[in-house]
XYZ file of C-alpha atoms in Angstrom:
241
model
C 46.545 116.194 157.342
C 47.999 118.800 154.682
C 47.079 117.345 151.256
C 47.326 118.706 148.029
C 47.221 118.574 144.130
C 50.221 119.491 142.554
C 51.347 118.870 138.707
C 54.752 117.684 137.639
C 56.675 118.280 134.190
C 57.327 115.258 133.751
C 58.234 113.073 130.046
C 55.655 113.944 128.144
C 53.744 116.652 129.618
C 52.662 117.491 133.314
C 51.409 115.102 135.284
C 49.462 116.094 137.950
C 49.180 114.257 141.150
C 48.139 114.497 144.708
C 50.963 115.376 147.707
C 50.095 114.618 151.589
C 52.401 115.570 154.102
C 52.269 116.240 157.969
C 51.334 120.109 158.695
C 54.200 120.819 161.261
C 56.430 122.911 158.928
C 59.538 120.446 158.659
C 61.220 118.032 156.097
C 59.696 115.075 156.542
C 61.821 111.703 154.597
C 59.707 110.925 150.624
C 57.885 108.984 149.537
C 56.987 108.194 146.241
C 53.438 106.327 145.909
C 52.328 104.489 142.821
C 48.585 104.080 142.535
C 47.061 100.460 141.158
C 45.011 100.346 138.107
C 42.670 102.018 138.641
C 43.958 105.006 139.604
C 43.908 108.343 142.361
C 40.575 108.250 144.051
C 39.195 109.074 147.972
C 40.841 105.443 149.535
C 44.234 105.988 146.904
C 44.452 109.349 149.195
C 43.222 107.242 152.845
C 46.211 105.739 151.464
C 48.245 108.570 151.875
C 47.103 110.830 153.822
C 47.512 107.437 156.958
C 51.373 107.136 155.331
C 51.918 110.804 156.475
C 50.268 110.750 159.515
C 53.537 108.722 160.141
C 55.565 111.548 159.365
C 57.018 111.508 155.755
C 55.674 113.494 152.394
C 54.019 110.967 150.857
C 52.888 112.108 146.775
C 50.662 109.356 143.963
C 51.456 110.762 140.270
C 48.543 110.456 137.941
C 50.784 108.455 135.966
C 48.120 107.836 132.942
C 48.509 111.737 133.252
C 49.120 111.226 128.955
C 45.298 110.427 129.223
C 43.728 113.261 130.723
C 44.003 114.124 134.414
C 43.118 112.192 137.675
C 40.112 111.132 137.398
C 40.988 109.748 134.208
C 38.422 106.139 134.894
C 35.162 107.170 135.044
C 34.942 104.790 138.076
C 32.311 103.770 140.859
C 31.603 105.148 143.841
C 32.304 101.613 144.579
C 34.160 98.330 142.743
C 31.578 95.170 142.612
C 32.329 92.571 140.918
C 29.811 93.318 138.788
C 31.006 96.228 138.061
C 34.608 94.981 137.401
C 34.300 94.169 133.278
C 33.429 97.768 132.531
C 36.298 99.229 134.663
C 38.887 96.357 133.395
C 37.721 97.968 129.695
C 38.419 100.638 129.957
C 42.220 100.270 132.421
C 43.832 97.000 130.729
C 44.865 99.014 127.923
C 45.963 102.161 129.405
C 47.639 99.380 131.472
C 49.456 97.675 128.221
C 50.225 101.591 126.107
C 52.398 102.545 130.224
C 55.691 100.765 128.583
C 58.497 100.112 131.414
C 60.759 102.250 129.217
C 57.671 105.229 130.568
C 57.378 103.842 133.888
C 61.626 104.784 133.784
C 60.911 108.249 132.146
C 58.297 109.191 134.069
C 59.971 108.373 137.041
C 63.504 110.430 136.947
C 60.924 113.468 136.429
C 58.070 112.055 139.770
C 61.627 111.338 141.853
C 63.186 114.953 141.055
C 60.123 116.580 142.176
C 60.051 115.172 145.690
C 62.810 116.323 146.483
C 62.086 119.496 145.613
C 59.021 120.339 147.471
C 59.891 121.859 150.294
C 58.425 119.521 153.035
C 60.241 116.815 151.704
C 63.802 116.373 152.877
C 66.423 116.145 150.586
C 67.809 112.218 151.176
C 67.213 108.323 150.296
C 63.229 108.234 150.067
C 61.064 105.032 149.560
C 58.926 103.548 146.762
C 56.075 101.577 147.344
C 52.851 100.412 144.747
C 50.032 98.831 144.153
C 48.984 96.120 141.730
C 50.736 97.049 138.666
C 52.233 99.590 141.018
C 54.602 98.281 142.706
C 56.305 97.225 139.261
C 56.636 100.515 138.016
C 58.191 101.115 142.097
C 60.474 97.956 141.256
C 60.568 99.529 137.980
C 61.717 103.154 140.028
C 63.375 101.267 142.326
C 65.840 100.208 139.726
C 66.653 102.564 138.039
C 68.192 104.782 140.763
C 69.529 102.390 143.373
C 71.730 106.065 144.386
C 68.105 107.356 145.501
C 65.443 105.000 146.862
C 65.960 103.463 149.520
C 63.177 101.405 150.496
C 61.071 99.381 147.801
C 58.281 98.265 148.358
C 55.542 96.327 146.168
C 50.929 94.715 147.843
C 49.785 92.250 145.002
C 51.670 93.119 142.733
C 53.334 91.605 139.658
C 56.806 91.758 140.307
C 57.903 89.368 139.156
C 57.744 91.321 136.213
C 60.158 93.426 137.108
C 63.073 90.089 135.871
C 66.464 89.428 137.239
C 68.211 92.409 135.148
C 65.468 94.621 137.371
C 66.487 92.520 139.851
C 69.569 92.605 139.904
C 69.866 97.075 139.696
C 68.110 96.746 143.678
C 70.158 99.151 146.421
C 67.259 99.330 147.508
C 65.620 96.852 150.880
C 61.958 95.644 149.702
C 58.918 93.888 150.973
C 56.860 92.148 149.020
C 53.088 91.246 150.683
C 51.423 89.274 147.942
C 47.277 87.779 147.449
C 46.777 84.350 148.443
C 45.057 84.200 145.703
C 48.045 85.702 142.910
C 50.632 83.486 144.046
C 50.962 79.729 144.788
C 54.402 79.351 147.404
C 55.412 77.288 144.433
C 55.917 80.752 142.249
C 56.781 82.396 145.446
C 59.233 80.319 146.028
C 61.040 80.944 142.132
C 60.450 84.590 143.090
C 62.481 84.311 146.536
C 65.109 82.281 144.257
C 65.194 84.954 141.475
C 66.190 87.828 144.508
C 68.204 85.841 145.577
C 70.805 85.710 142.737
C 70.412 89.116 142.750
C 71.983 89.886 146.332
C 67.881 91.721 147.509
C 67.911 92.166 150.238
C 63.853 92.153 150.709
C 61.142 89.606 152.572
C 58.195 88.203 150.185
C 55.538 86.552 151.336
C 51.838 85.643 150.675
C 48.821 87.422 153.549
C 47.415 84.096 154.097
C 43.528 84.326 153.160
C 44.229 87.536 150.943
C 43.082 88.719 147.308
C 44.031 90.508 144.014
C 43.895 93.978 145.282
C 43.468 93.603 149.648
C 44.406 96.664 150.466
C 41.844 99.024 148.542
C 38.762 99.623 150.699
C 36.487 100.676 147.705
C 36.662 96.935 145.961
C 35.159 93.828 147.237
C 38.950 92.687 147.291
C 39.298 94.536 150.529
C 40.666 92.915 153.284
C 41.140 94.039 157.038
C 43.305 91.637 157.918
C 45.935 92.117 154.857
C 46.019 95.761 154.758
C 47.271 96.085 158.727
C 50.189 93.145 157.415
C 50.933 96.064 154.999
C 51.751 98.590 157.472
C 53.142 95.975 158.999
C 55.434 95.644 157.307
C 56.421 98.740 155.182
C 56.191 101.085 158.314
C 59.245 98.492 159.678
C 60.038 99.398 156.032
C 60.182 102.875 155.945
C 61.669 102.925 159.399
C 64.959 102.210 159.295
C 66.315 102.863 155.447
C 65.202 106.640 154.962
């Protein structure tokens, strides 16, 4: 599966990015994929490559580009309980500095770049994300309702987007939550907010999962949760793009 590193003219400089796409010479629907807070690394490239194999042009921007090119963090090959404190000490200040306004400013540049690529079609796009990247995906979809037809977030704090963002969503949505992140009561509150905003969505807790369940380079990984993620994401994209 072809892949390449690109440079995106973004709000405050050049944002490096990884792109994966079928190598058949045709144009394919575009998907903007936001990595989790640990950023672009082999496991994220693998997720992008797997999605591309299903017929999509997948663009994964380094939204931490203001702090340097990817890999921004000096990550171990495997992030377990012992490694997690040091990694979070690096990443949390960058997450806090990446405000909703910066997300929206960069999103416009990312979508413009995505749809201008020769391998990507010019029609509606999908946006998906993991962990904090899922929140970025919701904010991107809310800011560009005429362009984003599908949005998905996995083990993501999507509720932080709030009713104002939900009200702007025109995309069909799926949110797959870790069992460690939401109680059934909290899930009900989130889903009632989505209902009130008129969002077309599915939103569910993936049984037995913990935060980060899609990431095979962490001790949070859950193979069944990752399969469920594909079982929900692929049909969503297929029916909307």
